[in-house]
PDB file of C-alpha atoms and ligand atoms in Angstrom:
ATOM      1  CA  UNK A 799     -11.120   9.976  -6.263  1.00  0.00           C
ATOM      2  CA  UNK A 800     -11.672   6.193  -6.954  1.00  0.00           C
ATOM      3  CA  UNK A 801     -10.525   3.541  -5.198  1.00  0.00           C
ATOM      4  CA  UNK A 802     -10.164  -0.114  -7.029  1.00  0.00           C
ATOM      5  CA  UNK A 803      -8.918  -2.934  -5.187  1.00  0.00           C
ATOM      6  CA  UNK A 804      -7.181  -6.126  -6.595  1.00  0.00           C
ATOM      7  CA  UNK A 805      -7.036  -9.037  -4.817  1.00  0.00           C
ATOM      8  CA  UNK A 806      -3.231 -10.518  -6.204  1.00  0.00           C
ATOM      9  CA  UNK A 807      -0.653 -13.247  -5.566  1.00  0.00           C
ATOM     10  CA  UNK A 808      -0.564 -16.640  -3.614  1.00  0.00           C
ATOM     11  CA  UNK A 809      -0.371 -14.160  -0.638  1.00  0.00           C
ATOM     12  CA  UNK A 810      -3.948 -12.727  -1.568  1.00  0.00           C
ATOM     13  CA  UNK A 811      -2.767  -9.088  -1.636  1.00  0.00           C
ATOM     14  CA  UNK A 812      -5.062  -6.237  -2.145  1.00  0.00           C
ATOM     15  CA  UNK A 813      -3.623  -4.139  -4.601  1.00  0.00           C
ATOM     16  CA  UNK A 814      -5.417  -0.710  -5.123  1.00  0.00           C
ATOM     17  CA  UNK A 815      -5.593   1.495  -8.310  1.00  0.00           C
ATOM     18  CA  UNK A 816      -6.832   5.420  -7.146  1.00  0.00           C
ATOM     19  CA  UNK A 817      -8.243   7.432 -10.026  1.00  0.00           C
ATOM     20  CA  UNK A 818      -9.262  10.744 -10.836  1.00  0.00           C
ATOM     21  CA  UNK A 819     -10.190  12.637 -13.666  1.00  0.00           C
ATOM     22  CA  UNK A 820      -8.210  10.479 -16.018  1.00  0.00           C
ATOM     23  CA  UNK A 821      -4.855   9.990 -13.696  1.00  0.00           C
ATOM     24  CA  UNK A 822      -4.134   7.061 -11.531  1.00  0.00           C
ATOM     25  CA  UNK A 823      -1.599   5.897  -8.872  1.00  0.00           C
ATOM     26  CA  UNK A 824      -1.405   2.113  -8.175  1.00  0.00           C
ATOM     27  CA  UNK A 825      -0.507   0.875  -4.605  1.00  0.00           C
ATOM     28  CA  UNK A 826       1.484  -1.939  -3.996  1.00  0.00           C
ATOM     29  CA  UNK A 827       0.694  -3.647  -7.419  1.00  0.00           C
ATOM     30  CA  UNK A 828       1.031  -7.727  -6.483  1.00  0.00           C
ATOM     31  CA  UNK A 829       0.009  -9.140  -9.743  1.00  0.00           C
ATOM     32  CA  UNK A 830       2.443 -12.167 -10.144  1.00  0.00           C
ATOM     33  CA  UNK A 831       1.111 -13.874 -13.537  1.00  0.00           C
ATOM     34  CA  UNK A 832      -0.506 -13.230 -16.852  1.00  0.00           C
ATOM     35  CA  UNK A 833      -4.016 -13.024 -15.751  1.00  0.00           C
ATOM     36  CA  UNK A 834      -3.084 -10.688 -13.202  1.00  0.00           C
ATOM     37  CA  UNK A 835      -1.396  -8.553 -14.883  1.00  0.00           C
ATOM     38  CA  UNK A 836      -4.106  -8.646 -17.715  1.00  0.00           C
ATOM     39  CA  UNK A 837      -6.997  -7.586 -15.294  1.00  0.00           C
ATOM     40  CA  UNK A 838      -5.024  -4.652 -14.295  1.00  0.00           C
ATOM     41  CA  UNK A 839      -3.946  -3.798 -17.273  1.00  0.00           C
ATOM     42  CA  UNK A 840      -7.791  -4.018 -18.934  1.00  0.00           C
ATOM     43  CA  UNK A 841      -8.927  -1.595 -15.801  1.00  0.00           C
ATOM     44  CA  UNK A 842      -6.470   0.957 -16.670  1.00  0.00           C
ATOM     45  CA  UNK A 843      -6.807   0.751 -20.305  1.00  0.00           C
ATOM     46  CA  UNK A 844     -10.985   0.710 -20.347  1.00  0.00           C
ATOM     47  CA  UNK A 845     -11.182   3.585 -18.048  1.00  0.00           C
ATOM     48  CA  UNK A 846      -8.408   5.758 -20.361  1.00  0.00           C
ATOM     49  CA  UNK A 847      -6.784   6.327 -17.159  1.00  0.00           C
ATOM     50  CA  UNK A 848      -2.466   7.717 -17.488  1.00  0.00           C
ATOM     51  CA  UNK A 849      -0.549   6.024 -14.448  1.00  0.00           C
ATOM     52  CA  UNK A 850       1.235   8.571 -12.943  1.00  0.00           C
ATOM     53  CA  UNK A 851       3.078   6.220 -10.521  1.00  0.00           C
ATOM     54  CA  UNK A 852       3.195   3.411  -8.468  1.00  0.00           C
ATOM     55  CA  UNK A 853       2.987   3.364  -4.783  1.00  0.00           C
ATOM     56  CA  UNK A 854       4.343   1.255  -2.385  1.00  0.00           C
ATOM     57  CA  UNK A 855       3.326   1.692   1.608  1.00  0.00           C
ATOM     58  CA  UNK A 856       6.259  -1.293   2.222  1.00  0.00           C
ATOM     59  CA  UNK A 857       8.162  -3.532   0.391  1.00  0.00           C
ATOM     60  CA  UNK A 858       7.713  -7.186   1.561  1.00  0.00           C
ATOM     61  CA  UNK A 859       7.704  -9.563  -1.736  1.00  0.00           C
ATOM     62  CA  UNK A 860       3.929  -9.532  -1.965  1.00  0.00           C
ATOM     63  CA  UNK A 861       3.271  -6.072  -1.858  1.00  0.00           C
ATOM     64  CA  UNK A 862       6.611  -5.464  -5.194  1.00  0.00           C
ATOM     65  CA  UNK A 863       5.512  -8.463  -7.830  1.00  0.00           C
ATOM     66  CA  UNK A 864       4.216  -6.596 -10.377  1.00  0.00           C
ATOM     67  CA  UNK A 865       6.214  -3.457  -9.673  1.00  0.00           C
ATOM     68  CA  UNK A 866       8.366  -4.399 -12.941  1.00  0.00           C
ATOM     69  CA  UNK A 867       5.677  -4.645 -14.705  1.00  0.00           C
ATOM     70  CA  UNK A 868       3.793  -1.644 -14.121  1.00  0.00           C
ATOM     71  CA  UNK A 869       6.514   0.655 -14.017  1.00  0.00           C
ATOM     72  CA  UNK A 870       7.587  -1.112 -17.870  1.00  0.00           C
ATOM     73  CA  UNK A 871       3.921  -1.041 -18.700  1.00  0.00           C
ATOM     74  CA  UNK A 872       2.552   2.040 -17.621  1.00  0.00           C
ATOM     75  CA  UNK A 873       5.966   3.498 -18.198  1.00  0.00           C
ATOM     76  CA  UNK A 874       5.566   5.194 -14.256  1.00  0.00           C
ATOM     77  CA  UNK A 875       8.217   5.853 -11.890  1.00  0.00           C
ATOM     78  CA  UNK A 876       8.442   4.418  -7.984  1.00  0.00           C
ATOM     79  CA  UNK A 877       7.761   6.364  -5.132  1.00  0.00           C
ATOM     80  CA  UNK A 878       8.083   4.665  -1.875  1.00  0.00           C
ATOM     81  CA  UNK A 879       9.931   5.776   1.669  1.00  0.00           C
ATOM     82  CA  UNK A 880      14.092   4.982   1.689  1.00  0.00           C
ATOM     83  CA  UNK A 881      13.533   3.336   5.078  1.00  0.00           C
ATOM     84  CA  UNK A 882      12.153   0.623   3.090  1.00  0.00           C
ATOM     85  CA  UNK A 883      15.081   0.053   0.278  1.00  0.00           C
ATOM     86  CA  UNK A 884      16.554  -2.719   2.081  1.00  0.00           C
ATOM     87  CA  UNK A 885      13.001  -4.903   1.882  1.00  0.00           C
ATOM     88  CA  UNK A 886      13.137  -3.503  -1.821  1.00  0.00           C
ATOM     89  CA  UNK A 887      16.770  -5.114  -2.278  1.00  0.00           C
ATOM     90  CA  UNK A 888      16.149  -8.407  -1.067  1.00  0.00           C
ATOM     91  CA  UNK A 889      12.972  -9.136  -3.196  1.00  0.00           C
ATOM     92  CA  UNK A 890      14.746 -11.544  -5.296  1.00  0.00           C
ATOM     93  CA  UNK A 891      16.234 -13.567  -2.321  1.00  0.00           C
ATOM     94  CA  UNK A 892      12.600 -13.822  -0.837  1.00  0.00           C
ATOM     95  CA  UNK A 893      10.939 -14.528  -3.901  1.00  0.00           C
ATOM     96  CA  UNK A 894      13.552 -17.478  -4.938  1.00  0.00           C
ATOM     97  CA  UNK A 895      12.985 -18.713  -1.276  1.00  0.00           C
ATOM     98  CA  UNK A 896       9.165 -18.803  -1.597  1.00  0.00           C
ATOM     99  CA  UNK A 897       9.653 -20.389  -5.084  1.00  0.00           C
ATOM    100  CA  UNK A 898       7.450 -17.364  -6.717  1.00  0.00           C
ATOM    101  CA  UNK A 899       8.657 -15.995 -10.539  1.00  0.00           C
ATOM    102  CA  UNK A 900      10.090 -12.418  -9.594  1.00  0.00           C
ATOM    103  CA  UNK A 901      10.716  -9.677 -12.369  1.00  0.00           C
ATOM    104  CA  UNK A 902      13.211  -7.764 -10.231  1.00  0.00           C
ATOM    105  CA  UNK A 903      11.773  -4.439  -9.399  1.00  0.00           C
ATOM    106  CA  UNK A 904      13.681  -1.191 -10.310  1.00  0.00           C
ATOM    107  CA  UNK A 905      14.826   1.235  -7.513  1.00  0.00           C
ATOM    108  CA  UNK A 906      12.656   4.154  -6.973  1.00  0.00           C
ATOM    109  CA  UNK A 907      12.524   7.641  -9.154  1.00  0.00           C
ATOM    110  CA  UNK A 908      11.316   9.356  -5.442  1.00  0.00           C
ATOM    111  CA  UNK A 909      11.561   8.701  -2.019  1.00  0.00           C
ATOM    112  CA  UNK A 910       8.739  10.207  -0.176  1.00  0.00           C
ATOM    113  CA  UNK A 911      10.200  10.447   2.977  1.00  0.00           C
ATOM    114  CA  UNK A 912      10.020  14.394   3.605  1.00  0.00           C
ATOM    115  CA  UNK A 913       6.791  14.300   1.567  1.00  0.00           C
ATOM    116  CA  UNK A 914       3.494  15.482   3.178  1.00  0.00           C
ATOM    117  CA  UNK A 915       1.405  15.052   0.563  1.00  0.00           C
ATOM    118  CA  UNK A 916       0.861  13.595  -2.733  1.00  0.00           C
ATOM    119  CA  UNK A 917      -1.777  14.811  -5.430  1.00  0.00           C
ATOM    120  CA  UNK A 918      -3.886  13.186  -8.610  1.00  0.00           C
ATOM    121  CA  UNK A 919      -4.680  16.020 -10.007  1.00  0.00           C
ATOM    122  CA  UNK A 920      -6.273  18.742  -7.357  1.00  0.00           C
ATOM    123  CA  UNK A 921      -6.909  15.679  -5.132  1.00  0.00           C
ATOM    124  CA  UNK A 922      -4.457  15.438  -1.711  1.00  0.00           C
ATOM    125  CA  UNK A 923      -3.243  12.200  -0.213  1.00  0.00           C
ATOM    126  CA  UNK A 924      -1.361  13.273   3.035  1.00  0.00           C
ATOM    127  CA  UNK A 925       1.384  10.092   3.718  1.00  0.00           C
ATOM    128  CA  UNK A 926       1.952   9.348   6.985  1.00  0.00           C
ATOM    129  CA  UNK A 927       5.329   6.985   8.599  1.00  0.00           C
ATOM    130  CA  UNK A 928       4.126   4.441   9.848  1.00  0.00           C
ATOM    131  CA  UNK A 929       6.840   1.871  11.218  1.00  0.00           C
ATOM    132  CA  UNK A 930       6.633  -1.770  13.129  1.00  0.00           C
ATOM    133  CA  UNK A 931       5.749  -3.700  10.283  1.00  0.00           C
ATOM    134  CA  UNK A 932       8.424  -2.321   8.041  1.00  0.00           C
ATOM    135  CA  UNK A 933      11.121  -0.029   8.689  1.00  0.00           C
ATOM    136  CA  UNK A 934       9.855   2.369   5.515  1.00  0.00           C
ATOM    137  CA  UNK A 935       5.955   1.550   5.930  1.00  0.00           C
ATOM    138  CA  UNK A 936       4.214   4.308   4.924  1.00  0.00           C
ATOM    139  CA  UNK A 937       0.050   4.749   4.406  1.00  0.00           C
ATOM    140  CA  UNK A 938      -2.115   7.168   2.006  1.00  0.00           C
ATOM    141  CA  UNK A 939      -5.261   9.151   3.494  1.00  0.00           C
ATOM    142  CA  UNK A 940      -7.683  10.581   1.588  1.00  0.00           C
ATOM    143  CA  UNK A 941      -8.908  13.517   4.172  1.00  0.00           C
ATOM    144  CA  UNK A 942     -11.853  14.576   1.843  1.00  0.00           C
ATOM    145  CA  UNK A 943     -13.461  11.201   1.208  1.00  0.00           C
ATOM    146  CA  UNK A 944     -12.557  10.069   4.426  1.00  0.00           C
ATOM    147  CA  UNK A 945     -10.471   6.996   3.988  1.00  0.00           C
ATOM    148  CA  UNK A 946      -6.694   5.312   4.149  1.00  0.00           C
ATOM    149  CA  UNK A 947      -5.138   2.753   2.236  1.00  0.00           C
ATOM    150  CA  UNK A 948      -2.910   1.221   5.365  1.00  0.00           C
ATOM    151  CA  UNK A 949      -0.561  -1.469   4.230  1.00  0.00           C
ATOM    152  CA  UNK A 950       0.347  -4.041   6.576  1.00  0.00           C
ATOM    153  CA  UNK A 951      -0.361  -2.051   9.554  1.00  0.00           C
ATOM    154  CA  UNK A 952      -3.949  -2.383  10.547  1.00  0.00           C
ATOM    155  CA  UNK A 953      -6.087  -5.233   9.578  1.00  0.00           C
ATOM    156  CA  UNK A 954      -9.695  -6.326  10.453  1.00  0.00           C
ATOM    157  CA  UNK A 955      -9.148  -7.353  14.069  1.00  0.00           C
ATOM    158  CA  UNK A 956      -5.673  -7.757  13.527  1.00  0.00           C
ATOM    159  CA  UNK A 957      -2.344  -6.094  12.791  1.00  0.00           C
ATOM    160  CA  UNK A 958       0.923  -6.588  10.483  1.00  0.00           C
ATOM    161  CA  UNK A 959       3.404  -9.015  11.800  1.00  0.00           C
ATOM    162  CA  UNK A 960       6.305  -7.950  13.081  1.00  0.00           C
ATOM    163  CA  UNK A 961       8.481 -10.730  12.665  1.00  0.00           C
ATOM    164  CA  UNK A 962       9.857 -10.211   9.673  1.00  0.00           C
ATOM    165  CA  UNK A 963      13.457  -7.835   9.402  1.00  0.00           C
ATOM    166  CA  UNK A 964      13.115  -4.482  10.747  1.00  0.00           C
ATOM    167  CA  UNK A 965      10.091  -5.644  12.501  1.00  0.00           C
ATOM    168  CA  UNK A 966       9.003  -4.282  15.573  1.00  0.00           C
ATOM    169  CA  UNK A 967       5.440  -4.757  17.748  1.00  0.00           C
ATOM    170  CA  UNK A 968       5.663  -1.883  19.935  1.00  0.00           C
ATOM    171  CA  UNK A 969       6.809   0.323  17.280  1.00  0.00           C
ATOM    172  CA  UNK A 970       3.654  -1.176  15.011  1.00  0.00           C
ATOM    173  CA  UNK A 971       1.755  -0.678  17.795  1.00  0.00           C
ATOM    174  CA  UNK A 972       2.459   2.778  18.577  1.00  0.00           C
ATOM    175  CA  UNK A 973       2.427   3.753  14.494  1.00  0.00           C
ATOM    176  CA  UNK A 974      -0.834   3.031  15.054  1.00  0.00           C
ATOM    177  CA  UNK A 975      -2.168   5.141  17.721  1.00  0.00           C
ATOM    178  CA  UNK A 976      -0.526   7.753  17.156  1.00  0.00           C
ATOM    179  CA  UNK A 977      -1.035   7.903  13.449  1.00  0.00           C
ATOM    180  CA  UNK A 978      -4.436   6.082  12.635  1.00  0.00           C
ATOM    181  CA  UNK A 979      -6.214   5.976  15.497  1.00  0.00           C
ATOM    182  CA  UNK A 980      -5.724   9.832  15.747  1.00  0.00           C
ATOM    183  CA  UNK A 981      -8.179   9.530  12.467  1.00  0.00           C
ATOM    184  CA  UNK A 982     -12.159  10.339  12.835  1.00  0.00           C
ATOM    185  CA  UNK A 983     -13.827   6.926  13.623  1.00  0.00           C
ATOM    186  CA  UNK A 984     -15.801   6.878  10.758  1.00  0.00           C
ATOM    187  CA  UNK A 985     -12.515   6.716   8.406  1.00  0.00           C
ATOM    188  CA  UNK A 986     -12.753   3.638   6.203  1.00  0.00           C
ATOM    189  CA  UNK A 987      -9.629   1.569   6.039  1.00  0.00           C
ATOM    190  CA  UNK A 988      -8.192  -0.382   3.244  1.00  0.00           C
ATOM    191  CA  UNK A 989      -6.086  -3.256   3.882  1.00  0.00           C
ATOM    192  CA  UNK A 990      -2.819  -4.919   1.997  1.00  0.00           C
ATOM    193  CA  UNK A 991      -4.761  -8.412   2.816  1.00  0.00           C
ATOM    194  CA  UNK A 992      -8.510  -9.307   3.333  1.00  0.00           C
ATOM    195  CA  UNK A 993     -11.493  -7.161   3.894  1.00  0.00           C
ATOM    196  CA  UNK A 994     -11.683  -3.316   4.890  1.00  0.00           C
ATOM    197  CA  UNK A 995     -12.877  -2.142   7.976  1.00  0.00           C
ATOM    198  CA  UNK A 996     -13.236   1.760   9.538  1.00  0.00           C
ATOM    199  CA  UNK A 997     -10.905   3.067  12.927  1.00  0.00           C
ATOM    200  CA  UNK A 998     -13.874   3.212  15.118  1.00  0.00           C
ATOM    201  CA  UNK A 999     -14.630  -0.478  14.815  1.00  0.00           C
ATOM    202  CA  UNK A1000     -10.860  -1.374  15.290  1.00  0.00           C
ATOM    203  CA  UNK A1001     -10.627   1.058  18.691  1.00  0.00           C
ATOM    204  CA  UNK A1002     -13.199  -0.456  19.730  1.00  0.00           C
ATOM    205  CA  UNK A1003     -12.852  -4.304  18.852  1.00  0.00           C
ATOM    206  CA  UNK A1004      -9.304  -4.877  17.698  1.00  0.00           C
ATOM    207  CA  UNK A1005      -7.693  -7.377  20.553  1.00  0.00           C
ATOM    208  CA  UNK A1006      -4.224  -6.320  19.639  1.00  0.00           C
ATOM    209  CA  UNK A1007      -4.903  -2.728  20.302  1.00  0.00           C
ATOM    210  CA  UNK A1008      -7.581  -2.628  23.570  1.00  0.00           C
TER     211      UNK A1008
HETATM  212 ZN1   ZN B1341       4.054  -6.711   4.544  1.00  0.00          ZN
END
């Protein structure tokens, strides 16, 4: 499996497009203008790949931009946790308030929130909940290539915020012990905003989490 990232949005969100054997799933797709949306659209289309569906961890405004589009594009359905609807459903007031253009995004086809596991083809992702920075935040681990795509939980030396609604910094804190620091150190994590990093650095250097 492949993993893409996209850096997207005035909110410089990594979006992430995983590919196998000709299928794809993209994660949180934040493109939020033409060019975006073109150099996402030119990925998919030069490496033949069929969009299965599109992935949310959460849905804050940066992380659902270009879920309209991709879903209309790709012509993919919406998985994402229920827990997270209400962040879904007030997109448009968020984006109006940030002054951003918002194509309103459609409600999901699935809710993965007694899912396990995904698959691209014979390829597992096992989802894990995740809450504090969300109420619905879920992340994506790839057990055979040894990574996660984590949202806004985990950054480089840093963490989501939790001040947003349905925030919660002991919960976030505790999602992350317990559910990525349980993870093999040398597990590389991808992040919803700047670079990646891997758990044993964070364990060992993250201030939030000493
Ligand atoms: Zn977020």
């Amino acid at each position: 499996m492949k993993i893409q990232p996209f850096t997207f949005n005035p909110f410089q969100e990594n979006t992430y497009v995983l590919s196998n054997e000709g299928q794809c799933f993209i994660v949180d797709p934040g493109c939020s203008n033409r060019t975006e949306e073109q150099e996402l659209v030119s990925y998919i289309e030069s490496n033949n790949l069929k969009v299965k569906a599109i992935l949310n961890t959460h849905c804050h405004i940066d992380h659902i931009l270009g879920n309209a589009f991709c879903c209309n594009t790709f012509d993919a359905p919406l998985w994402m946790d229920s827990r997270d609807l209400p962040n879904l459903r007030s997109g448009k007031v968020l984006s109006d308030m940030y002054g951003i253009p918002y194509q309103v995004s459609p409600e999901p086809d699935l809710l993965l929130d007694d899912q396990k596991t995904i698959k691209l083809n014979e390829h597992e992702l096992e989802l894990r909940f995740v809450p504090g920075h969300a109420p619905g935040h879920i992340v994506f681990i790839n057990h055979s290539l040894k990574w996660v795509i984590a949202g806004d939980t985990l950054f480089q030396l840093s963490i989501g915020r939790t001040d947003l609604p349905g925030g919660n910094h002991d919960q976030l804190l505790d999602s992350i012990r317990r559910e990525l620091f349980s993870l093999d150190d040398d597990y590389e994590v991808h992040c919803g905003h700047g670079v990646s990093t891997n758990i044993g650095f964070e364990k060992k250097h993250n201030p939030f989490l000493k």
